[in-house]
Coordinates of C-alpha atoms in Angstrom, one line a residue:
M20 CA -31.0 -8.6 -0.5
R21 CA -30.9 -11.6 -2.8
K22 CA -29.7 -12.0 -6.0
Y23 CA -32.9 -13.8 -8.3
V24 CA -36.1 -13.2 -7.2
R25 CA -38.0 -16.0 -5.3
I26 CA -41.7 -17.1 -6.4
E27 CA -43.7 -19.2 -3.7
K28 CA -44.5 -22.2 -5.8
E29 CA -45.3 -25.6 -4.3
M30 CA -44.6 -28.8 -6.1
L31 CA -42.9 -32.2 -5.9
V32 CA -39.4 -32.2 -5.7
R33 CA -37.0 -35.3 -5.5
I34 CA -34.2 -34.7 -3.5
T35 CA -31.2 -37.4 -4.0
E36 CA -28.2 -36.7 -1.1
R37 CA -25.2 -38.0 -3.2
H38 CA -22.4 -39.7 -1.9
L39 CA -19.0 -41.9 -2.1
S40 CA -21.1 -45.3 -1.9
A41 CA -24.3 -46.5 -3.3
E42 CA -25.9 -47.6 -0.1
E43 CA -25.2 -44.3 1.3
T44 CA -27.5 -42.3 -1.1
R45 CA -30.7 -41.6 0.2
E46 CA -34.0 -39.9 -1.9
M47 CA -36.5 -38.1 -0.2
E48 CA -39.8 -36.9 -2.0
T49 CA -41.2 -33.6 -0.8
V50 CA -42.5 -30.2 -2.0
T51 CA -41.5 -26.6 -2.9
K52 CA -42.0 -24.0 -0.6
N53 CA -40.5 -21.3 -3.2
L54 CA -37.7 -21.1 -6.0
G55 CA -35.7 -18.9 -8.3
E56 CA -33.1 -18.9 -11.2
G57 CA -30.7 -19.7 -8.4
G58 CA -32.2 -22.3 -5.9
I59 CA -34.8 -23.8 -4.3
F60 CA -36.6 -24.5 -0.2
V61 CA -37.9 -27.8 0.4
E62 CA -40.0 -28.6 3.1
M63 CA -38.6 -31.8 5.1
D64 CA -38.3 -32.6 8.7
D65 CA -35.0 -34.4 8.1
P66 CA -33.2 -31.8 6.1
P67 CA -29.6 -32.7 4.6
A68 CA -26.3 -31.2 6.3
K69 CA -25.6 -28.0 5.4
G70 CA -22.9 -28.4 2.6
T71 CA -24.4 -31.9 1.2
I72 CA -24.1 -31.8 -2.7
V73 CA -27.7 -33.1 -3.5
E74 CA -29.7 -33.7 -7.2
V75 CA -32.9 -31.6 -7.1
E76 CA -35.4 -32.8 -9.7
F77 CA -39.2 -31.6 -10.3
T78 CA -41.8 -31.0 -12.6
P79 CA -43.6 -27.3 -13.6
P80 CA -46.6 -27.7 -14.1
H81 CA -49.0 -27.7 -17.2
G82 CA -47.1 -30.3 -18.9
Q83 CA -43.9 -29.1 -19.3
K84 CA -40.8 -31.8 -18.7
S85 CA -38.9 -32.0 -15.6
I86 CA -35.9 -29.9 -14.7
R87 CA -32.8 -31.7 -13.1
T88 CA -29.6 -30.2 -11.7
L89 CA -27.0 -30.9 -9.0
G90 CA -27.0 -28.3 -5.9
I91 CA -25.7 -27.4 -2.4
V92 CA -27.2 -27.6 1.0
R93 CA -26.2 -23.9 1.6
W94 CA -28.6 -23.9 5.0
R95 CA -31.0 -26.2 6.8
S96 CA -33.6 -26.0 9.8
T97 CA -34.8 -28.5 11.6
E98 CA -37.5 -26.3 13.3
A99 CA -41.4 -26.5 13.0
P100 CA -42.9 -24.8 11.3
G101 CA -40.6 -24.2 8.6
A102 CA -38.5 -27.4 8.5
G103 CA -36.3 -27.5 5.2
A104 CA -33.2 -27.0 3.3
G105 CA -31.7 -24.2 1.2
I106 CA -30.7 -25.1 -2.2
K107 CA -28.6 -22.9 -4.3
F108 CA -28.7 -24.3 -7.8
A109 CA -25.3 -25.6 -9.8
P110 CA -25.5 -24.2 -13.4
V111 CA -28.3 -25.4 -14.9
N112 CA -27.7 -26.5 -18.5
E113 CA -29.1 -24.0 -21.1
Q114 CA -32.9 -25.8 -21.7
D115 CA -33.6 -26.2 -18.2
R116 CA -32.3 -22.8 -17.4
E117 CA -35.1 -21.2 -20.0
K118 CA -37.6 -24.0 -18.7
L119 CA -36.6 -22.2 -15.0
L120 CA -36.8 -18.7 -15.7
N121 CA -40.0 -19.5 -18.1
L122 CA -41.7 -21.0 -14.5
V123 CA -40.3 -18.3 -12.2
R124 CA -41.4 -15.1 -14.6
G125 CA -44.5 -16.7 -15.6
A126 CA -45.9 -16.9 -11.8
R127 CA -44.2 -13.5 -10.8
H128 CA -47.4 -12.0 -13.8
K129 CA -49.8 -14.0 -12.4
P130 CA -51.1 -12.5 -8.7
G131 CA -52.2 -15.4 -6.1
E132 CA -51.9 -18.5 -8.5
K133 CA -49.5 -21.0 -6.6

């Protein structure tokens, strides 16, 4: 059983792998499939390895400011359909946490909206 509720939500998201050297940094734009207070699932053909620290940035709908946080890849799949990565958020600052909660709670009360 999940600790947090997940919602089906498609949004553009930027994932940046952080490594010790700038030459190793990899930035990708992809789409979310679902998200919750504790994490996000993103579609990608070549997801980062399990345990990779990533920066996650996405903009909620309706003109809200973007949410940016660190996360860790908890699992990955390279098999279609469903290739992507499950990313657990690191603690999110209070302002972004409030935006995330509003996004998740708002979507839960609007059946059928993606």
